[in-house]
mmCIF file of C-alpha atoms in Angstrom:
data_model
loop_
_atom_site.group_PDB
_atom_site.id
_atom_site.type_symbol
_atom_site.label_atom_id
_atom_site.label_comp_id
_atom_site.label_asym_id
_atom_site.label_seq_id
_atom_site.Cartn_x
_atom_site.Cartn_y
_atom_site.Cartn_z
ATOM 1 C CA UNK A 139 35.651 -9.244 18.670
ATOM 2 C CA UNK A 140 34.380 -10.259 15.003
ATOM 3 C CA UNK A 141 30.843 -11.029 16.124
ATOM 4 C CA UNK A 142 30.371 -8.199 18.720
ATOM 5 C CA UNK A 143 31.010 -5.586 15.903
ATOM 6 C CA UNK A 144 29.265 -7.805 13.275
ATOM 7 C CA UNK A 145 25.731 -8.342 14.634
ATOM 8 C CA UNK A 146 24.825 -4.818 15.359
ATOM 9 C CA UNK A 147 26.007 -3.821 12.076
ATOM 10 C CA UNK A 148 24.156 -6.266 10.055
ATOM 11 C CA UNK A 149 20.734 -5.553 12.052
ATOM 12 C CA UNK A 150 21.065 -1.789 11.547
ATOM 13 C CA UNK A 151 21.490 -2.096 8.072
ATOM 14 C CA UNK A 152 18.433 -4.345 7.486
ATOM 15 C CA UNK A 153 16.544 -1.422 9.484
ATOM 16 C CA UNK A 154 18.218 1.196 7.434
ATOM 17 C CA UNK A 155 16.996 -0.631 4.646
ATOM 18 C CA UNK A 156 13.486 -0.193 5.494
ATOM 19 C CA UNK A 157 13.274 2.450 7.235
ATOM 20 C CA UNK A 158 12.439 5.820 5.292
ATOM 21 C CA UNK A 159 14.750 8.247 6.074
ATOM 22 C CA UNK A 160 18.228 6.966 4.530
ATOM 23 C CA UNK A 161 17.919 8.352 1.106
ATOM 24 C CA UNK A 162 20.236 6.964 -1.547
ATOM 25 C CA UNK A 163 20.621 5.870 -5.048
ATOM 26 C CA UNK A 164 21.648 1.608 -5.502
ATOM 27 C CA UNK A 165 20.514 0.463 -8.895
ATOM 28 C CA UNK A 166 19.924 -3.083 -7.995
ATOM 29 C CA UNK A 167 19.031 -6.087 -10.761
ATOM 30 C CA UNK A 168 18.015 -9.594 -9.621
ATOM 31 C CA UNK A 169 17.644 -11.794 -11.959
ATOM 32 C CA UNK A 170 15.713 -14.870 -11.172
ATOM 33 C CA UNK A 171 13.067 -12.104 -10.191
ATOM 34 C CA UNK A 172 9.960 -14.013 -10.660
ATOM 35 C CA UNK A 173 10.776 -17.163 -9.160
ATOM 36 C CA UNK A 174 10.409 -18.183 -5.112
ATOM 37 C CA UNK A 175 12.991 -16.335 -3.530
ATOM 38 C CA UNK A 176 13.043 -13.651 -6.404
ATOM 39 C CA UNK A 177 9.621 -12.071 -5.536
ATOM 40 C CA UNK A 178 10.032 -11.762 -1.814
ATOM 41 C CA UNK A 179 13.419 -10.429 -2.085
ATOM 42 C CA UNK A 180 12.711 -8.405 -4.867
ATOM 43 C CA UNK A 181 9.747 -6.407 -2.785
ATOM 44 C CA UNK A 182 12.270 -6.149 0.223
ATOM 45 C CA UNK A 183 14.472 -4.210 -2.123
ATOM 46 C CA UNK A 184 11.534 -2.349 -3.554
ATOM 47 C CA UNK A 185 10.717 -1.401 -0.026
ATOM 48 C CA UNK A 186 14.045 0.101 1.005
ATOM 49 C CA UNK A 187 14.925 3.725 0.582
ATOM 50 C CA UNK A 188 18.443 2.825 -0.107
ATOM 51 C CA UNK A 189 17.573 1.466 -3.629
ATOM 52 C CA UNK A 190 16.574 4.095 -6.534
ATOM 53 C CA UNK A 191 16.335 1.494 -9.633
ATOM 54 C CA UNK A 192 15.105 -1.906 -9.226
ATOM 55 C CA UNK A 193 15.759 -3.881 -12.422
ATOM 56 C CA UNK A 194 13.777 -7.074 -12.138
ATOM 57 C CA UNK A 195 15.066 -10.436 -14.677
ATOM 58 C CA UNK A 196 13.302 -13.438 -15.923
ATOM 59 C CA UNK A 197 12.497 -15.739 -18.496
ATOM 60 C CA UNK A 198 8.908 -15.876 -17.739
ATOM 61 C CA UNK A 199 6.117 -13.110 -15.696
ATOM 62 C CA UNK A 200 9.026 -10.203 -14.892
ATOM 63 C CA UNK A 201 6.283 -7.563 -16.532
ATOM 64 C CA UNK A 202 3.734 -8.529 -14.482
ATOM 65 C CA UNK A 203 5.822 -8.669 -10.870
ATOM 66 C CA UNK A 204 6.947 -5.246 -12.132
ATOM 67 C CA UNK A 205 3.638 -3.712 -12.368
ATOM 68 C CA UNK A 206 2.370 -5.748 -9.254
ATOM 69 C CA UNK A 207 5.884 -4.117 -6.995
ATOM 70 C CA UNK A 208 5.756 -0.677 -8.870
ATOM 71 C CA UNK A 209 2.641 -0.152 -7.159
ATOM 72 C CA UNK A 210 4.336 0.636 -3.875
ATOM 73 C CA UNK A 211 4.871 3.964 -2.605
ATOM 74 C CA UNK A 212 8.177 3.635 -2.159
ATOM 75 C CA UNK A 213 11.230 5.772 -4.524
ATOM 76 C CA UNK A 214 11.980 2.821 -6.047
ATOM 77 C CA UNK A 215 11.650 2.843 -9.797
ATOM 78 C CA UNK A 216 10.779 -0.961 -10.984
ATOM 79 C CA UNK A 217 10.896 -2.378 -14.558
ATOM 80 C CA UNK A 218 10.652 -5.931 -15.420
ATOM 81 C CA UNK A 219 12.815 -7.413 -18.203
ATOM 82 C CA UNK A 220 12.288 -10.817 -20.039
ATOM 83 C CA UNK A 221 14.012 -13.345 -21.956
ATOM 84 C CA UNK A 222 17.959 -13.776 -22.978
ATOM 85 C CA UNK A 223 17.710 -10.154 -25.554
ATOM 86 C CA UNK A 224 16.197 -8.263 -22.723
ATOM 87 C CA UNK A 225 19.524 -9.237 -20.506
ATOM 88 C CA UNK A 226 21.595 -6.435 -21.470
ATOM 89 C CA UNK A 227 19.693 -3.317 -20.894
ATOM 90 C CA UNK A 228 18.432 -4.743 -17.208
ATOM 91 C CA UNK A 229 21.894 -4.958 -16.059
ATOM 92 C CA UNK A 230 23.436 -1.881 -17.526
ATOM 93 C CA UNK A 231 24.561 1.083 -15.100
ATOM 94 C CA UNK A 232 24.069 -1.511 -11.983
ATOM 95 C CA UNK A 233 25.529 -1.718 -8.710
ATOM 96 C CA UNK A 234 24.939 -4.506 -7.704
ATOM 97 C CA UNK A 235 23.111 -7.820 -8.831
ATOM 98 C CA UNK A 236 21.766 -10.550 -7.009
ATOM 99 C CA UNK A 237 21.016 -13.789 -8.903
ATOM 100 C CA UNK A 238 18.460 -15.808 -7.243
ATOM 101 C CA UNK A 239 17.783 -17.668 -11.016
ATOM 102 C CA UNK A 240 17.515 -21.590 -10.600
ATOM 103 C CA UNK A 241 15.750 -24.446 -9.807
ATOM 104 C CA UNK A 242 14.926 -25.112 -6.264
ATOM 105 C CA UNK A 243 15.370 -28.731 -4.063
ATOM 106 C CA UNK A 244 13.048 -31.256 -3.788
ATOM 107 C CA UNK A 245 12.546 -33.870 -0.900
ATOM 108 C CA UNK A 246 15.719 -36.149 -0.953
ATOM 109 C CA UNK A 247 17.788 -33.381 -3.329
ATOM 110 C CA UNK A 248 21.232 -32.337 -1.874
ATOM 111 C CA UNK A 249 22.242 -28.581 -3.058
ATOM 112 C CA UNK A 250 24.769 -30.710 -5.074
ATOM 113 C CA UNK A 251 21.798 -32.616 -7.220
ATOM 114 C CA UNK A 252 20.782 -28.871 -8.489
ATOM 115 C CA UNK A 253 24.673 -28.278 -9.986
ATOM 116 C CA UNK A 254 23.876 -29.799 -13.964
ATOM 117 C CA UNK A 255 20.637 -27.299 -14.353
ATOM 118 C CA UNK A 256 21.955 -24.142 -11.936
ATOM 119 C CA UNK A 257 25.835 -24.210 -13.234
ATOM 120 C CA UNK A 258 24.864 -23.518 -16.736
ATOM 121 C CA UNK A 259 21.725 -20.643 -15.708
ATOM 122 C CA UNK A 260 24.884 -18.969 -13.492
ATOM 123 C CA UNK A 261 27.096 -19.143 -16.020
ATOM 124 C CA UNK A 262 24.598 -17.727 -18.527
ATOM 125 C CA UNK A 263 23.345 -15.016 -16.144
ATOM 126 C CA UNK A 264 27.104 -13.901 -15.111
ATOM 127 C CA UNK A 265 28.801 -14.159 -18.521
ATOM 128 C CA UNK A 266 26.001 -11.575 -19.330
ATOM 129 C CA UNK A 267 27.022 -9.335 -15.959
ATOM 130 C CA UNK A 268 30.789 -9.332 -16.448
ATOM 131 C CA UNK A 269 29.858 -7.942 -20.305
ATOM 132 C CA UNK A 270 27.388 -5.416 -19.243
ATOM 133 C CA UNK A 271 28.150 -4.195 -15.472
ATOM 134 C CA UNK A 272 31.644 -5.413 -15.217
ATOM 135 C CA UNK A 273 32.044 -3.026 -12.332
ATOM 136 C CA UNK A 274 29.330 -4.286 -10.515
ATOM 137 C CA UNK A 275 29.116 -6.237 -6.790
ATOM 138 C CA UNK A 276 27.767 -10.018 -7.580
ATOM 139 C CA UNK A 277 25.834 -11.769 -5.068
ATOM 140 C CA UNK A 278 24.913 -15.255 -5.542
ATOM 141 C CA UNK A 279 22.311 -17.311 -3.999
ATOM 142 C CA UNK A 280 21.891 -19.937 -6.479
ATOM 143 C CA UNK A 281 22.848 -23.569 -5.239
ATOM 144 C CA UNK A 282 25.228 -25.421 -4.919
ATOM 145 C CA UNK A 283 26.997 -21.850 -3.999
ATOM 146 C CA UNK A 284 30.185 -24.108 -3.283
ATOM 147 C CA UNK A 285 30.655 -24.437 -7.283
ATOM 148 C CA UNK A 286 28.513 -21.376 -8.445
ATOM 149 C CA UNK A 287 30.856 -18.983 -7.261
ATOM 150 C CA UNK A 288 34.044 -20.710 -8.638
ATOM 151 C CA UNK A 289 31.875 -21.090 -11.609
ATOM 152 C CA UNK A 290 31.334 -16.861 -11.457
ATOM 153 C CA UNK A 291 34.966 -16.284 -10.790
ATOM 154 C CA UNK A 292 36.093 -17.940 -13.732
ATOM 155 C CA UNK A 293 33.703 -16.401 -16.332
ATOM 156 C CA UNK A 294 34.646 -13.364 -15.192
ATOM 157 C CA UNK A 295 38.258 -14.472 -15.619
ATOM 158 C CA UNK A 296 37.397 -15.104 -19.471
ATOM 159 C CA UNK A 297 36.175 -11.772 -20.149
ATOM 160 C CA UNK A 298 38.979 -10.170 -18.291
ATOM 161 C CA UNK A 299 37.372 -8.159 -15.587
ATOM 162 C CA UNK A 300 37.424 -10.481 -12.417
ATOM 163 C CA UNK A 301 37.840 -8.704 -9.189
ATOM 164 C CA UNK A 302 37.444 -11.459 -6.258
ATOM 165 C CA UNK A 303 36.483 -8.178 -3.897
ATOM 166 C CA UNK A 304 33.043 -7.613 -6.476
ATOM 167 C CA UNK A 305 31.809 -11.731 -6.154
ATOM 168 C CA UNK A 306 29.932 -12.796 -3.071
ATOM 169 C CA UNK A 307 28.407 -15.996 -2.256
ATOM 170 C CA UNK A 308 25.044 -15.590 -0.162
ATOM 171 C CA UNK A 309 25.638 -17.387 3.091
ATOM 172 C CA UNK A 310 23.598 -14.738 4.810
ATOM 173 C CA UNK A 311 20.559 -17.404 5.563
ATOM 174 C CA UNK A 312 23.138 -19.240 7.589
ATOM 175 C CA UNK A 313 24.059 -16.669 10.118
ATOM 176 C CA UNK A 314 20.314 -15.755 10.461
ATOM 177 C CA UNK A 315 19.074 -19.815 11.267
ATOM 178 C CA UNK A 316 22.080 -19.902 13.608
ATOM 179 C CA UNK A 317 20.916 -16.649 15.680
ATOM 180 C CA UNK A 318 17.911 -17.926 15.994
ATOM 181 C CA UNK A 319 17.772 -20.786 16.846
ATOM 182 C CA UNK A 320 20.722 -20.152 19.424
ATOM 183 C CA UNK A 321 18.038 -17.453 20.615
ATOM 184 C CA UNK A 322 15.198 -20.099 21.098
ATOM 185 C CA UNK A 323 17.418 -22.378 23.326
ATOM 186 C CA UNK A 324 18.548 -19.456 25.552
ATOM 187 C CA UNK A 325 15.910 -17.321 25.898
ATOM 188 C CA UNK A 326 17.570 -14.162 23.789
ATOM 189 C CA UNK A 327 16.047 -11.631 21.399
ATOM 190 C CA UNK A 328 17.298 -13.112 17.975
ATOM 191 C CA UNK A 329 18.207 -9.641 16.708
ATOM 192 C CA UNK A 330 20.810 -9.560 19.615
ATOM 193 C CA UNK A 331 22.692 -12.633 18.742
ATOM 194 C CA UNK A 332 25.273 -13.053 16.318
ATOM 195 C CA UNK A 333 26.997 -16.275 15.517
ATOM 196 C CA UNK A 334 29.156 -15.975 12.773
ATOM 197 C CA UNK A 335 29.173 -19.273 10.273
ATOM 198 C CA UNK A 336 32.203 -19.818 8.490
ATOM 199 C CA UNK A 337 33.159 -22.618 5.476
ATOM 200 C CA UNK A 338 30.820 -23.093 2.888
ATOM 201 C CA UNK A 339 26.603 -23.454 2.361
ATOM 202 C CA UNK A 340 26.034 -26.865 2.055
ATOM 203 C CA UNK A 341 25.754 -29.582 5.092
ATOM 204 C CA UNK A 342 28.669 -29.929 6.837
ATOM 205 C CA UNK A 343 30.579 -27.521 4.836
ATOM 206 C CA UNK A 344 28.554 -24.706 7.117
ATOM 207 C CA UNK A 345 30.617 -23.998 10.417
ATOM 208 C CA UNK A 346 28.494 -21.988 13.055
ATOM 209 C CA UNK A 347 31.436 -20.691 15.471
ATOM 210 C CA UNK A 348 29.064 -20.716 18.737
ATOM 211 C CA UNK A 349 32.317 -20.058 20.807
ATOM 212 C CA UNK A 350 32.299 -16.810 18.880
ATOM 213 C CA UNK A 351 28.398 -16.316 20.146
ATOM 214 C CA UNK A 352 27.931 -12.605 20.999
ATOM 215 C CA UNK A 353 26.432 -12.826 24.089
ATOM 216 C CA UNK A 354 28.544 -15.369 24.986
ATOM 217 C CA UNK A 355 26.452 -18.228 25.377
ATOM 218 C CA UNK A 356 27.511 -22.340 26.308
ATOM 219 C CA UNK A 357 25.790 -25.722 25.776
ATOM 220 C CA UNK A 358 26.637 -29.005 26.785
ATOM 221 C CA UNK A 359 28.729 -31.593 24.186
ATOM 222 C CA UNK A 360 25.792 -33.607 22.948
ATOM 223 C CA UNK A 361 23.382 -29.944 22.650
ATOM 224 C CA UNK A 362 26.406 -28.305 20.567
ATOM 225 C CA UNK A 363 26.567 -30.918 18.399
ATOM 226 C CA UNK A 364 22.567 -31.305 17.965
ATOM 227 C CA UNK A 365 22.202 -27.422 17.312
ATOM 228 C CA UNK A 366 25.618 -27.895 14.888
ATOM 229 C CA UNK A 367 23.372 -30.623 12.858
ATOM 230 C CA UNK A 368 20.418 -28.465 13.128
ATOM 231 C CA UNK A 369 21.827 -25.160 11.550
ATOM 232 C CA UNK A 370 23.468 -27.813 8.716
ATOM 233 C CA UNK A 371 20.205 -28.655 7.773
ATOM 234 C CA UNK A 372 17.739 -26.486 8.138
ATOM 235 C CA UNK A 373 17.360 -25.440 4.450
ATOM 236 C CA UNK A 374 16.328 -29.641 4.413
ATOM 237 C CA UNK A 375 14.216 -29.204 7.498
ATOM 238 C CA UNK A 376 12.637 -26.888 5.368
ATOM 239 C CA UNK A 377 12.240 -28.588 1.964
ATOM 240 C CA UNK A 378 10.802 -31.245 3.653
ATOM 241 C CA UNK A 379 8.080 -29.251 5.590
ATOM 242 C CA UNK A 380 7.430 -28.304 2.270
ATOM 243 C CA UNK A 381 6.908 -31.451 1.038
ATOM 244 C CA UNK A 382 7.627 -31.074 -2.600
ATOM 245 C CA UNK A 383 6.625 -27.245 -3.021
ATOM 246 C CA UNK A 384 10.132 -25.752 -2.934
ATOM 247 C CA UNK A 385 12.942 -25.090 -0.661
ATOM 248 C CA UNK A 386 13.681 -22.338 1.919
ATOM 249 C CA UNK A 387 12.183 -19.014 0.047
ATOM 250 C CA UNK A 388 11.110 -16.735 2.331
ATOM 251 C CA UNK A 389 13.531 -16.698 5.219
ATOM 252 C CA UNK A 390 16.391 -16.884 1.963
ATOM 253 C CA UNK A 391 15.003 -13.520 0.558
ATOM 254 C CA UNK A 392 15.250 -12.021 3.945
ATOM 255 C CA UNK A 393 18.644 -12.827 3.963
ATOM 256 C CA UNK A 394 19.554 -11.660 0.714
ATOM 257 C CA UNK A 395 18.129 -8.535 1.247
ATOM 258 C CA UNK A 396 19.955 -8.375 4.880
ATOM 259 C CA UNK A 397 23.238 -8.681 2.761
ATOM 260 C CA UNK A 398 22.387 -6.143 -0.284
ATOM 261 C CA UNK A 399 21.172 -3.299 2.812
ATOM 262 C CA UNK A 400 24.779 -4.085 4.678
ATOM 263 C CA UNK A 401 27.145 -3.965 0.782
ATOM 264 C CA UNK A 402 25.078 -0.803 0.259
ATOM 265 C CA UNK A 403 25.669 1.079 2.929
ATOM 266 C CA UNK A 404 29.884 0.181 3.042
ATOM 267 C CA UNK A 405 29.259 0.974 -0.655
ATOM 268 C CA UNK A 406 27.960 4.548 0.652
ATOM 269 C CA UNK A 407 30.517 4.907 2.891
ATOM 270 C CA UNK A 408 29.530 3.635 6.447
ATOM 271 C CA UNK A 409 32.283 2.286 8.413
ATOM 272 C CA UNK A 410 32.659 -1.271 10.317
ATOM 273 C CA UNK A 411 29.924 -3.569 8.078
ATOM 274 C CA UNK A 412 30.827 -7.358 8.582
ATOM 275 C CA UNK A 413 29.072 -9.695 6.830
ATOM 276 C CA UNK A 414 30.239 -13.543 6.524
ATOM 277 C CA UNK A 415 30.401 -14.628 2.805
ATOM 278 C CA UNK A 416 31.748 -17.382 0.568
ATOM 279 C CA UNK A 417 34.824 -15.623 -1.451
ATOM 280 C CA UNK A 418 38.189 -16.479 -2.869
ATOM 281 C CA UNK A 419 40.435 -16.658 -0.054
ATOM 282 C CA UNK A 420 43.836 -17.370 1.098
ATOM 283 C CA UNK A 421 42.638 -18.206 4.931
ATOM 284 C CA UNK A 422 42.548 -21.987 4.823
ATOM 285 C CA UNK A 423 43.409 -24.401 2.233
ATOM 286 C CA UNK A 424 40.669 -24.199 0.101
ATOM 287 C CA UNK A 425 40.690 -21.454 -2.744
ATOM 288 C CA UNK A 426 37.081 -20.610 -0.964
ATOM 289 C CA UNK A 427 36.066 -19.896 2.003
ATOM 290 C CA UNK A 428 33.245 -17.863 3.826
ATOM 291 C CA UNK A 429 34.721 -15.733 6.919
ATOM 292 C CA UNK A 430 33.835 -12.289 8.098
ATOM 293 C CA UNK A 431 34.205 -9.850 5.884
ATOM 294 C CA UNK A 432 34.817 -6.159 6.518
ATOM 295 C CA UNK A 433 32.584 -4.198 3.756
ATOM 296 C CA UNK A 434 33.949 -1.115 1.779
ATOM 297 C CA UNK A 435 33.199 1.164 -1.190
ATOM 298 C CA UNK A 436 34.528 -1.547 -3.345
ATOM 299 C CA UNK A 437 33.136 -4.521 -2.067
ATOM 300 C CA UNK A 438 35.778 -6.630 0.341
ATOM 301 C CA UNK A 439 37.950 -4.584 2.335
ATOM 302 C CA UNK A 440 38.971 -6.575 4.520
ATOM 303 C CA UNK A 441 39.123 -10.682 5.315
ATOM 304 C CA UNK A 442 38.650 -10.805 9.276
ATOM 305 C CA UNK A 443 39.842 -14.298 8.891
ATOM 306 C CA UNK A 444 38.740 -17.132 11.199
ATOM 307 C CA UNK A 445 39.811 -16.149 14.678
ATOM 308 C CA UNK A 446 40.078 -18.560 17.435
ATOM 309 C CA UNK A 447 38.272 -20.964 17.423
ATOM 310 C CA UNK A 448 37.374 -24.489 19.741
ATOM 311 C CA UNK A 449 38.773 -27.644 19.088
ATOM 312 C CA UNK A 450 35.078 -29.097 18.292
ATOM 313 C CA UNK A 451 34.871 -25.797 15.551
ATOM 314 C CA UNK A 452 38.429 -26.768 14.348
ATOM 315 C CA UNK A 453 37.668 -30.443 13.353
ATOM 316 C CA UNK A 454 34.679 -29.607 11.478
ATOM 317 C CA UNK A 455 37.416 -26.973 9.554
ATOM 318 C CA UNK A 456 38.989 -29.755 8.719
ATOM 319 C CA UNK A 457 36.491 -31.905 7.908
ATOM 320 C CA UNK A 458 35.189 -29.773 5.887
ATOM 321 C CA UNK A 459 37.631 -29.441 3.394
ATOM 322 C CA UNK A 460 37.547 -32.360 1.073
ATOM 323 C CA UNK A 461 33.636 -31.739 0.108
ATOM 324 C CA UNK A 462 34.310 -27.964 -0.194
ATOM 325 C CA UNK A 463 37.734 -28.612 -2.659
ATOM 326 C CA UNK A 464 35.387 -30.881 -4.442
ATOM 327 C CA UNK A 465 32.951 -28.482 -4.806
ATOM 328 C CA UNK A 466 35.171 -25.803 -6.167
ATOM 329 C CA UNK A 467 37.245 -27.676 -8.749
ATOM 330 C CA UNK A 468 33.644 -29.401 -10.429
ATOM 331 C CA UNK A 469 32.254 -25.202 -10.567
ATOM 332 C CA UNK A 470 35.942 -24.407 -11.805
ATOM 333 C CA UNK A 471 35.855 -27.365 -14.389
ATOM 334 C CA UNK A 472 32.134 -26.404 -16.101
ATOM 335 C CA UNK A 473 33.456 -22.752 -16.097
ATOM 336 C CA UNK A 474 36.536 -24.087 -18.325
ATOM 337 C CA UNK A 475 34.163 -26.017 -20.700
ATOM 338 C CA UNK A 476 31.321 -23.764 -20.889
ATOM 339 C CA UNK A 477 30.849 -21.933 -23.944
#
């Protein structure tokens, strides 16, 4: 049920937000603007309709991707914003923020190797948003998104304004790797498939639910468990095609921007938006936990839980729960300390 109302959803919301009829009004800030996945993303957004204020956040170039994205005939307005004392006036009267900011992997990195330098830029970057745009919906894509979302939780904890319906974690890029590349085995348009991927965004933390598959679709033992592996690591597949000149950038930004179009338009009112993200949760044992979410006006309306799932799906649930409480309590344990 989850997947059949989820996929078409999703994919009409990513047209939506390019096509040029919608008309509406999102002031949107990502900060991390100028880096790899902040550039790409950052001219989907400037190409939507459904954005009226793009505020774009850096420590370095933000003026110049401005000027370079404000050239677009699009409705968007687009100023750039740079350095720490510039923070405050990009993020005030936002909607919603997306936080790209970090370093990326390298060949031989887990998402975990990235926590010491990305814990402390989230922390920064967040402590900033729950001061200046308490209100507003959060969307993380920074890794290790296991511990940067505890990490965002608790700041916004410290300043008193935390709303677990307002914080996403981007797991977005998951869903999308596992459509497609259930599409290339079977034959299927990818923008008809929808596997929802539940647990959390790093190796075997990420549970594709392929007997949720909408079409329904089957594969023998050994091929489930190779296209399981596959969708666990493509964002390594990637780094390593790479080979030392970043990490997954360009399918990530599509993602991102897949998930901003879908918030925004349950933010405008549109009815039945799923989208799976990592959020505090209360469906499993772990205090986190990316499921299907049903999208409203303010943020999480709904947890669509798990659903049934196959006994090859449930023993990765379970093995997947010592790495993920791991995870959480190191992001909730730098949130404590940080000052």
């Amino acid at each position: 049920m989850l997947s059949r109302l989820a996929r078409p959803a999703a994919a009409a919301a990513l047209r939506r937000g390019l096509a040029t009829t919608a008309q509406n009004n999102a002031k949107v800030a990502v900060l991390g603007a100028s880096g790899g996945i902040g550039q790409p993303l950052s001219l989907l957004l400037k190409n939507s309709p459904l954005v009226s204020r793009l505020s774009l956040y850096d420590i370095a170039h933000t003026p110049g991707v401005a000027a370079d994205l404000s050239h677009i005939e699009t409705r968007a307005t687009v100023k750039g914003f740079l350095g720490p004392e510039q923070l405050p006036e990009c993020l005030k009267g936002c909607d919603v923020v997306v936080i790209p900011a970090g370093v990326p992997r390298k060949p031989g990195m887990t998402r975990d190797d990235l926590f010491n330098t990305n814990a402390s830029i989230v922390a920064t970057l967040t402590s900033a948003c729950a001061k200046h745009c308490p209100e507003a919906m959060i969307c993380i894509i920074s890794n290790p998104v296991n511990s940067t979302i505890p990490i965002t939780s608790e700041v916004f904890k410290k300043h008193g304004v935390y709303n677990p319906n307002r914080i996403f974690g981007v797991t977005t890029l998951d869903i999308v790797r596992a459509n497609t590349f259930v599409a290339e085995l079977k034959g299927l348009d990818p923008a008809r498939v929808n596997v929802p991927v539940i647990g959390g965004h790093a190796g075997k933390t990420i549970i594709p639910l392929i007997s949720q598959c909408t079409p329904k679709v089957d594969f023998p033992q050994d091929q489930l468990e190779k296209l399981t592996g596959r969708i666990q690591e493509a964002g390594t597949e990637v780094v390593k095609a790479k080979a030392g000149a970043g990490s997954a950038t360009l399918s990530m930004a599509y993602a991102g921007a897949r998930f901003v179009f879908s918030l925004v338009d349950a933010m405008n009112g549109k009815e039945g938006v799923i989208e799976c993200a990592f959020v505090r949760s209360e469906e499993t044992e772990s205090p986190y936990f990316s499921t299907p979410l049903l999208l409203g006006k303010n943020g999480i309306e709904k947890n669509l839980g798990i659903g049934k799932i196959s006994p090859f799906e449930e023993k990765m649930v379970a093995e997947a729960m010592s790495e993920l409480k791991a995870s959480i309590k190191k992001g909730e344990e730098f949130a404590k300390n940080f000052k």
